[in-house]
mmCIF file of C-alpha atoms in Angstrom:
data_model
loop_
_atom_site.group_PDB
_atom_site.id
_atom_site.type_symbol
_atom_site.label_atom_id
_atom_site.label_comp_id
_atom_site.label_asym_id
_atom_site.label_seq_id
_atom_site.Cartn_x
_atom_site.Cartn_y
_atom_site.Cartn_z
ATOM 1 C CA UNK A 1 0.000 0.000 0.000
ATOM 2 C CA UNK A 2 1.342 3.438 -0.990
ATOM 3 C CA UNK A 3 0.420 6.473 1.243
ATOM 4 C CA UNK A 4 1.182 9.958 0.153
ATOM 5 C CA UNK A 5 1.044 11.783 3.995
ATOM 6 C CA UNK A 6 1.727 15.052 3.247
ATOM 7 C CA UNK A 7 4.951 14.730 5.177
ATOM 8 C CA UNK A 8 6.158 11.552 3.421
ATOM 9 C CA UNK A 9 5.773 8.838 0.531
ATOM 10 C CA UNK A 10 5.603 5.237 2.189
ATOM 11 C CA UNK A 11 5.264 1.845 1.092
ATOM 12 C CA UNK A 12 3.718 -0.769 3.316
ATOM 13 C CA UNK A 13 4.170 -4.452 2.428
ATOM 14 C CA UNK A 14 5.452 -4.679 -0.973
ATOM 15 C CA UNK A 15 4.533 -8.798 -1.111
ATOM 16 C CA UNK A 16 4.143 -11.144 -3.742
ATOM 17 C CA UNK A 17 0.306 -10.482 -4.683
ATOM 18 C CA UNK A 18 1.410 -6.578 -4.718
ATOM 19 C CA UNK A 19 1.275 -5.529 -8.636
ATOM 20 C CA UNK A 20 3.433 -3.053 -10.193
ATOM 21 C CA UNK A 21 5.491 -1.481 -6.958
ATOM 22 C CA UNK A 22 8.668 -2.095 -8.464
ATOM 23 C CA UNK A 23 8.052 1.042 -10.896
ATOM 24 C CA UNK A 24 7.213 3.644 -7.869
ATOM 25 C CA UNK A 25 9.672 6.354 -7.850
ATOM 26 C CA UNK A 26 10.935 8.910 -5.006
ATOM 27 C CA UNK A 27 10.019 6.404 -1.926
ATOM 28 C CA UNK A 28 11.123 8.402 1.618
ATOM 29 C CA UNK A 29 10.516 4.289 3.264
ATOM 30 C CA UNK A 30 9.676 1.112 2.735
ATOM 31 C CA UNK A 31 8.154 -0.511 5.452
ATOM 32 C CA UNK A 32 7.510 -4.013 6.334
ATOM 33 C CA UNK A 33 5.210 -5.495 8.635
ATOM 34 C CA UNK A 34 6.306 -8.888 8.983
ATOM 35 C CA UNK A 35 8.151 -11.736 6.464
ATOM 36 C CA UNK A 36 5.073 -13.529 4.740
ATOM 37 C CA UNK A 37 5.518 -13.470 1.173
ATOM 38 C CA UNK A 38 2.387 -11.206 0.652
ATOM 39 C CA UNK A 39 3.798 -8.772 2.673
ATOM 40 C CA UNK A 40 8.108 -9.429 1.576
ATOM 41 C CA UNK A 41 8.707 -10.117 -1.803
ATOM 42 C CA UNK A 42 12.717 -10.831 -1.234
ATOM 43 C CA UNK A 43 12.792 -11.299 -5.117
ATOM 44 C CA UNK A 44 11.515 -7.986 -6.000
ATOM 45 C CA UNK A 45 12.681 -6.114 -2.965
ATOM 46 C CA UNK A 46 16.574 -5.407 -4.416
ATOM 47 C CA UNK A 47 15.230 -3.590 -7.267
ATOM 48 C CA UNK A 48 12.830 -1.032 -6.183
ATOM 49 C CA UNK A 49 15.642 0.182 -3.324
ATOM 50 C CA UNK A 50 18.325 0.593 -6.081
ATOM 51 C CA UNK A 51 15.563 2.430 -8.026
ATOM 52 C CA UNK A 52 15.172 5.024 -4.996
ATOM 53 C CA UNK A 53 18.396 6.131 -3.935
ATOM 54 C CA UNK A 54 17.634 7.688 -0.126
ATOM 55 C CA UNK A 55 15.269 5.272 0.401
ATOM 56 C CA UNK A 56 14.936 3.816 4.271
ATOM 57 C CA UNK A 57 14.097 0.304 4.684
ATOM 58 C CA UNK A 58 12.288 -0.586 7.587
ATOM 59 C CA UNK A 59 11.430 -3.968 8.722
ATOM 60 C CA UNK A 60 10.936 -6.210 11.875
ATOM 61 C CA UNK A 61 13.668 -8.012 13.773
ATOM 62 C CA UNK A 62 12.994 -11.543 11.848
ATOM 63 C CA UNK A 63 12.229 -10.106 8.358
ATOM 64 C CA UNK A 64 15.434 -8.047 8.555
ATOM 65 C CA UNK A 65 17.453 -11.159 10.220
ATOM 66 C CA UNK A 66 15.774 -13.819 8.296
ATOM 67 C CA UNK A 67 15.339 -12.492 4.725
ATOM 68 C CA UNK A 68 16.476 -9.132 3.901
ATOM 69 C CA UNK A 69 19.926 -9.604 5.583
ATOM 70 C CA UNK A 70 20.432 -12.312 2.381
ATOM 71 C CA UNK A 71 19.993 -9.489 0.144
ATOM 72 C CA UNK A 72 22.422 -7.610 1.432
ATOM 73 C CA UNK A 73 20.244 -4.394 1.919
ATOM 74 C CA UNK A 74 20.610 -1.556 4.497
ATOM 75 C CA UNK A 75 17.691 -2.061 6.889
ATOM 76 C CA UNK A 76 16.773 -0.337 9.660
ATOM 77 C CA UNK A 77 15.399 -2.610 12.208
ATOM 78 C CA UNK A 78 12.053 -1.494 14.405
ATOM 79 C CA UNK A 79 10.822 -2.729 17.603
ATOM 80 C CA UNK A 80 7.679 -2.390 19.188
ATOM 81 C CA UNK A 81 7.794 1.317 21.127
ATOM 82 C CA UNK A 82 9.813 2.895 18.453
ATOM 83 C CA UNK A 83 9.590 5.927 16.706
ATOM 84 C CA UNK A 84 11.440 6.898 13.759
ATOM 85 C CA UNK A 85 11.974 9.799 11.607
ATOM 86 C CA UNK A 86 11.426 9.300 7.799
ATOM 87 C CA UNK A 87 11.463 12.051 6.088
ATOM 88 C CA UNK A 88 9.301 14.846 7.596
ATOM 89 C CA UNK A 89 7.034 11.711 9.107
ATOM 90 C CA UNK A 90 7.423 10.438 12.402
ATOM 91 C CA UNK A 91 6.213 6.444 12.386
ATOM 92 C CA UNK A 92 5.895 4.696 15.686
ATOM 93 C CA UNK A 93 5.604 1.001 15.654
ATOM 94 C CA UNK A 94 3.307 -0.837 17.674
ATOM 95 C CA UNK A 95 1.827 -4.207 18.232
ATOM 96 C CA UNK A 96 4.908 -7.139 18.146
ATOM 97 C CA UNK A 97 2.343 -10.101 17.368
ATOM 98 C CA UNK A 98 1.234 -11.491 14.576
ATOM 99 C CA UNK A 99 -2.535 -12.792 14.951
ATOM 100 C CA UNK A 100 -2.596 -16.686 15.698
ATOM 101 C CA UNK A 101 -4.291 -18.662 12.957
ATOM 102 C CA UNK A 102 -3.872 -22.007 15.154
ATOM 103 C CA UNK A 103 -2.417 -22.534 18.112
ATOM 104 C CA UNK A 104 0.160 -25.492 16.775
ATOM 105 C CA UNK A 105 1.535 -23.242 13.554
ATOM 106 C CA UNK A 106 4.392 -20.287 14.733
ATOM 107 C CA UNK A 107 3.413 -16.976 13.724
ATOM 108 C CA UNK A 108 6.093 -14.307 12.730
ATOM 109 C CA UNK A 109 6.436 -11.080 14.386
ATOM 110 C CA UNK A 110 4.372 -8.203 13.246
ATOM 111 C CA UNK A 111 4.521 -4.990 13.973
ATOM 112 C CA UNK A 112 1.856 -2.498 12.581
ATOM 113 C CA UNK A 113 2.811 1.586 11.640
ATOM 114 C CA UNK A 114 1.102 4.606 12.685
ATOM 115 C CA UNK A 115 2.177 7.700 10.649
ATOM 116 C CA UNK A 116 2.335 11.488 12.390
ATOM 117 C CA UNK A 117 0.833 10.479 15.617
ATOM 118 C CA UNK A 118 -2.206 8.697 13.785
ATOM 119 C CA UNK A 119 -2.984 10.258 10.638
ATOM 120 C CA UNK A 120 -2.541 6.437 9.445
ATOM 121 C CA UNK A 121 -2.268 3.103 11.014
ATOM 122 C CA UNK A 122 -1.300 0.353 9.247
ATOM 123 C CA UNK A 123 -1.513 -3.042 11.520
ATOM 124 C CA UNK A 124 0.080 -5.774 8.798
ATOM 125 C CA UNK A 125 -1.317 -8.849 10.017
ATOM 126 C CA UNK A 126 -2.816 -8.165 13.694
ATOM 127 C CA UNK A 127 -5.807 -6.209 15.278
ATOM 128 C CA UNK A 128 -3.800 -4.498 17.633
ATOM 129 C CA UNK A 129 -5.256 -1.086 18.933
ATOM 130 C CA UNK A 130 -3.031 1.358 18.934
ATOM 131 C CA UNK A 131 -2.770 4.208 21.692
ATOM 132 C CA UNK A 132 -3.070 7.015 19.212
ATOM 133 C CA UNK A 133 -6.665 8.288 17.964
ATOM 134 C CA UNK A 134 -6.244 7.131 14.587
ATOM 135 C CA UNK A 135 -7.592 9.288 11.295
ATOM 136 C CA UNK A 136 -7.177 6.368 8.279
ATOM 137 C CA UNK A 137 -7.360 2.688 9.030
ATOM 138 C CA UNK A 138 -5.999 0.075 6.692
ATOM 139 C CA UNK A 139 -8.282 -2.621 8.299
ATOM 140 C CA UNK A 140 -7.723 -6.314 7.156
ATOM 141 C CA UNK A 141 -10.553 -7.467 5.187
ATOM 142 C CA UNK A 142 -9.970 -10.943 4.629
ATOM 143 C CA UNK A 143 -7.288 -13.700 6.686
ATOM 144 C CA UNK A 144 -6.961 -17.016 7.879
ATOM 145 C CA UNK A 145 -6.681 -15.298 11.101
ATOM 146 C CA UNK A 146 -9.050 -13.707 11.299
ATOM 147 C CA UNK A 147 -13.630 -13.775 11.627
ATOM 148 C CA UNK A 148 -15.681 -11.182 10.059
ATOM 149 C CA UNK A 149 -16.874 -10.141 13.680
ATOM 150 C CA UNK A 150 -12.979 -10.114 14.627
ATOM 151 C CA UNK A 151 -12.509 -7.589 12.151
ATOM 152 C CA UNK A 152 -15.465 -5.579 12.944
ATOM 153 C CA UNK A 153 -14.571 -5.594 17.191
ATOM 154 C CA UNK A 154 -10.983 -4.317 15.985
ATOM 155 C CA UNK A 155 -12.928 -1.664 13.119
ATOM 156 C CA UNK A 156 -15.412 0.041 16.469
ATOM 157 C CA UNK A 157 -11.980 -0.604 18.520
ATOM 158 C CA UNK A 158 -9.940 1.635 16.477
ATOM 159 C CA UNK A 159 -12.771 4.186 15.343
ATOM 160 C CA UNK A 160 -10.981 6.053 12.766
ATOM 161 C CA UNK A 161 -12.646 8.469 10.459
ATOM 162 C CA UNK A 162 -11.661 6.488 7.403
ATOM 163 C CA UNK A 163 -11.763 2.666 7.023
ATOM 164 C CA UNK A 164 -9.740 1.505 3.565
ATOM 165 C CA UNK A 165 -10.477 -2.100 3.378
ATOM 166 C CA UNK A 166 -6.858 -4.230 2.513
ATOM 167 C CA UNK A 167 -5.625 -7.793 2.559
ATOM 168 C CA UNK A 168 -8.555 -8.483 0.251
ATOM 169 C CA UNK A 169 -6.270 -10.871 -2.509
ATOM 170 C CA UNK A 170 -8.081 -14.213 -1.515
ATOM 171 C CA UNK A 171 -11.581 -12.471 -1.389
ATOM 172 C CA UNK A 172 -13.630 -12.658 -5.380
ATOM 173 C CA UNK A 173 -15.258 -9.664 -5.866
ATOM 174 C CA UNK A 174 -18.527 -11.379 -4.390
ATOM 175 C CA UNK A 175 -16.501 -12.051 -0.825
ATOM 176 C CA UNK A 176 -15.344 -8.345 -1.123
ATOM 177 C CA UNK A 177 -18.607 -7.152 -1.360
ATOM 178 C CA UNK A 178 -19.691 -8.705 1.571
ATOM 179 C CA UNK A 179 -17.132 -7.978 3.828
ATOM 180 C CA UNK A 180 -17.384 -4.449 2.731
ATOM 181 C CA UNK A 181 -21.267 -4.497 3.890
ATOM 182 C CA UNK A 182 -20.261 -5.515 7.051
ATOM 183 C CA UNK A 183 -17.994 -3.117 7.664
ATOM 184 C CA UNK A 184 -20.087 -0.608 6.581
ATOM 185 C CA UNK A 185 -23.453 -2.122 8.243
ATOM 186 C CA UNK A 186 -21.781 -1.721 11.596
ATOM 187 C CA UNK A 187 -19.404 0.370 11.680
ATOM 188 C CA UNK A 188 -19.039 2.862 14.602
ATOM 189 C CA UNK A 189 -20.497 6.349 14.237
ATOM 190 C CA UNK A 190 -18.704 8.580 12.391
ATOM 191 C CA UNK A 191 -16.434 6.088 10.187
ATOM 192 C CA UNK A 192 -16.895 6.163 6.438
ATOM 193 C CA UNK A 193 -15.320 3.261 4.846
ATOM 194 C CA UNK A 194 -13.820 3.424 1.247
ATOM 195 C CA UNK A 195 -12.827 0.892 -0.681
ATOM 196 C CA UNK A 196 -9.729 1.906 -2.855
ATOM 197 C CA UNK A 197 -9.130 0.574 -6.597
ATOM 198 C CA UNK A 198 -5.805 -0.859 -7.271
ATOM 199 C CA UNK A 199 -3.194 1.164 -8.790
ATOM 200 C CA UNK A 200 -5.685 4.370 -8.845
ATOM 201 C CA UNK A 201 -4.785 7.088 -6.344
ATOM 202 C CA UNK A 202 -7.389 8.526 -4.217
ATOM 203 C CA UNK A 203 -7.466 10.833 -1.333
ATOM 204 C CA UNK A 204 -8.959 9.898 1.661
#
């Protein structure tokens, strides 16, 4: 996901079902959430850093120890409780867990971003609630991790004014629907949710 702050130009998760990030241009950070493919694309990866010189590669303690130290990459490595400077953006990471989808398979460690003390959250593969009141939401839509009424507890949790509807790749356009009716159905007061077309900026 590409956000456009204001203060800085991030990229969350460039993964494996992500199309076309390797062609962005004048990144201030990459960020990653955690190593799943569909959030890491180690293949991919090499390319769109040497394509923005400057850039600031964030990651959490296993993707950066696991994958992206075989790449040989500069990465700076975040911990739960951090806040770092990127640009004119300050992004504090939060959460440390990725959500269980059974209790016998390991999950990774996940940590999700807020941007400029919550204009925008980003929770990679969790429903943590973050401190900060939070403006724009990327709230999972779809995950083996996670129920519909999960997803709608961590939605009225969170509150934001915006809800943008992501991790939607396994969902047809029928599943996407519905989850989107959901979300909008019940909602908290006050929260608009907008469902973003791929590849086609919008501003939210």
């Amino acid at each position: 996901m590409l956000v456009d702050s204001g203060s800085a130009r991030l990229l969350f998760d460039p993964g494996t079902l992500s199309a076309g990030f390797e062609e962005l241009r004048d990144l201030d950070a990459i960020l990653i959430t955690h190593q799943h493919p569909d959030h890491l694309d180690v293949d991919r990866l090499p390319a769109l850093v040497e394509a923005n010189p400057g850039v600031t590669l964030v990651a959490d303690p296993a993707s950066a120890e696991e994958q992206i130290a075989k790449l040989a990459l500069t990465v700076t490595v975040a911990r739960p409780g951090d806040a770092l400077e990127v640009g004119d953006a300050v992004i504090h990471a939060v959460g440390g867990e990725h959500a269980v989808t059974h209790r016998d398979h390991r999950m990774p460690p996940n940590l999700g971003y807020v941007v400029d003390h919550g204009a925008f959250y980003h929770p990679g593969d969790s429903l943590f609630v973050p401190e900060q009141r939070i403006d724009v939401l990327a709230q999972p839509a779809d995950a083996p991790w996670m129920k519909v009424g999960e997803g709608i507890d961590f939605l009225r949790a969170v509150s934001p004014r915006v809800c943008v509807p992501i991790h939607n790749a396994l969902l047809s356009e029928l599943g996407m629907s519905g989850r989107v009716t959901w979300y909008t159905e019940l909602a908290p007061e006050g929260t608009q949710v907008r469902v973003l077309t791929q590849r086609e900026p919008a501003e939210v």
